[in-house]
């Protein structure tokens, strides 16, 4: 009888956890997919602060939102056709991709964008979000793109276990993305004559170099933070996964 009750409680707990994950993923998919659509199609940036070259794809905020939307779509698909087993011995491809995407891009880029944006906004909003944007950029969209990306990815970290890749592979993937973006904004500067972000206009070359190095270092630190938190929150699962892999 005791074993039966224990199994019933365990089954109820698993069912509740799965329901929480599913609700989180559905909410995130709707929110970030609509946010990407609205920003790309409905927000008309003032010509005085935005050169048409590269459109919205020049902004890390927009690219981050696409990453978040992609991650939660993949997570939702995994909920139905993949597996949410804590430490599967032979994880399906979609689960492996989900875990890698979360560790390498979704978590560190979301926190990078959110923390950097609100820090610069607190110092001088004109550096990242000039007041001229207020009439065309809804407050709710600003929070979807700069606040909710952090809230949801942290909730995801605490509600879903993921197997982190080897640190060298994870950091390499993140480095490729971030360095590519830095090259991208220099290409945009070359063809448009303006920097993507006003803060870069007020920095001299040595200051910009320090700024870029600091951004890269901060992003790599966020990757390590995600790995650290994952190892603490899911300590038992991490140990189990290591035992299964040996």
GROMACS .gro file of C-alpha atoms in nm, residues 65-169:
model
  105
   65UNK     CA    1   1.424   3.760  -2.965
   66UNK     CA    2   1.452   3.528  -3.267
   67UNK     CA    3   1.680   3.298  -3.066
   68UNK     CA    4   1.431   3.292  -2.778
   69UNK     CA    5   1.138   3.224  -3.013
   70UNK     CA    6   1.334   2.945  -3.183
   71UNK     CA    7   1.437   2.793  -2.851
   72UNK     CA    8   1.084   2.779  -2.712
   73UNK     CA    9   0.943   2.643  -3.038
   74UNK     CA   10   1.203   2.366  -3.025
   75UNK     CA   11   1.121   2.309  -2.657
   76UNK     CA   12   0.750   2.284  -2.734
   77UNK     CA   13   0.811   2.036  -3.014
   78UNK     CA   14   1.036   1.838  -2.779
   79UNK     CA   15   0.752   1.827  -2.525
   80UNK     CA   16   0.545   1.630  -2.775
   81UNK     CA   17   0.785   1.429  -2.994
   82UNK     CA   18   1.111   1.434  -2.797
   83UNK     CA   19   1.169   1.360  -2.433
   84UNK     CA   20   1.183   1.552  -2.107
   85UNK     CA   21   1.339   1.260  -1.923
   86UNK     CA   22   1.589   1.405  -1.677
   87UNK     CA   23   1.888   1.207  -1.797
   88UNK     CA   24   1.802   1.001  -2.107
   89UNK     CA   25   2.076   0.759  -2.211
   90UNK     CA   26   2.002   0.804  -2.581
   91UNK     CA   27   1.843   1.147  -2.618
   92UNK     CA   28   1.668   1.222  -2.950
   93UNK     CA   29   1.826   1.482  -3.178
   94UNK     CA   30   1.568   1.749  -3.095
   95UNK     CA   31   1.644   1.714  -2.723
   96UNK     CA   32   2.018   1.743  -2.788
   97UNK     CA   33   1.961   2.053  -3.003
   98UNK     CA   34   1.731   2.204  -2.739
   99UNK     CA   35   1.989   2.155  -2.464
  100UNK     CA   36   2.273   2.295  -2.677
  101UNK     CA   37   2.071   2.597  -2.789
  102UNK     CA   38   1.974   2.680  -2.431
  103UNK     CA   39   2.326   2.651  -2.294
  104UNK     CA   40   2.514   2.815  -2.580
  105UNK     CA   41   2.285   3.097  -2.695
  106UNK     CA   42   1.943   3.128  -2.533
  107UNK     CA   43   2.063   3.177  -2.173
  108UNK     CA   44   2.381   3.388  -2.212
  109UNK     CA   45   2.253   3.608  -2.495
  110UNK     CA   46   1.922   3.678  -2.316
  111UNK     CA   47   2.098   3.788  -1.998
  112UNK     CA   48   2.355   3.984  -2.197
  113UNK     CA   49   2.087   4.180  -2.382
  114UNK     CA   50   1.869   4.235  -2.076
  115UNK     CA   51   2.140   4.334  -1.828
  116UNK     CA   52   2.333   4.551  -2.076
  117UNK     CA   53   2.020   4.728  -2.197
  118UNK     CA   54   1.881   4.815  -1.855
  119UNK     CA   55   2.224   4.914  -1.721
  120UNK     CA   56   2.283   5.160  -2.005
  121UNK     CA   57   1.920   5.272  -1.986
  122UNK     CA   58   1.970   5.359  -1.618
  123UNK     CA   59   2.287   5.555  -1.698
  124UNK     CA   60   2.144   5.743  -1.997
  125UNK     CA   61   1.853   5.603  -2.196
  126UNK     CA   62   1.957   5.805  -2.502
  127UNK     CA   63   2.251   5.565  -2.538
  128UNK     CA   64   2.024   5.267  -2.613
  129UNK     CA   65   1.659   5.372  -2.630
  130UNK     CA   66   1.614   5.740  -2.724
  131UNK     CA   67   1.292   5.912  -2.620
  132UNK     CA   68   1.207   5.959  -2.986
  133UNK     CA   69   1.117   5.587  -2.989
  134UNK     CA   70   0.846   5.621  -2.725
  135UNK     CA   71   0.562   5.704  -2.971
  136UNK     CA   72   0.641   5.407  -3.199
  137UNK     CA   73   0.781   5.145  -2.961
  138UNK     CA   74   0.517   5.017  -2.714
  139UNK     CA   75   0.622   4.973  -2.352
  140UNK     CA   76   0.495   4.613  -2.349
  141UNK     CA   77   0.721   4.528  -2.645
  142UNK     CA   78   1.019   4.686  -2.473
  143UNK     CA   79   0.962   4.458  -2.174
  144UNK     CA   80   0.907   4.150  -2.390
  145UNK     CA   81   1.239   4.213  -2.567
  146UNK     CA   82   1.446   4.333  -2.272
  147UNK     CA   83   1.284   4.205  -1.950
  148UNK     CA   84   1.084   3.892  -2.023
  149UNK     CA   85   1.373   3.733  -2.210
  150UNK     CA   86   1.554   3.717  -1.874
  151UNK     CA   87   1.252   3.618  -1.666
  152UNK     CA   88   1.152   3.331  -1.892
  153UNK     CA   89   1.501   3.192  -1.947
  154UNK     CA   90   1.563   3.185  -1.571
  155UNK     CA   91   1.228   3.011  -1.518
  156UNK     CA   92   1.329   2.764  -1.788
  157UNK     CA   93   1.658   2.694  -1.613
  158UNK     CA   94   1.476   2.610  -1.289
  159UNK     CA   95   1.195   2.403  -1.445
  160UNK     CA   96   1.377   2.204  -1.714
  161UNK     CA   97   1.703   2.013  -1.684
  162UNK     CA   98   1.944   2.025  -1.974
  163UNK     CA   99   2.273   1.847  -2.035
  164UNK     CA  100   2.538   2.113  -2.088
  165UNK     CA  101   2.782   2.043  -2.372
  166UNK     CA  102   3.155   2.023  -2.313
  167UNK     CA  103   3.260   2.371  -2.207
  168UNK     CA  104   3.493   2.409  -2.505
  169UNK     CA  105   3.210   2.332  -2.749
   0.00000   0.00000   0.00000
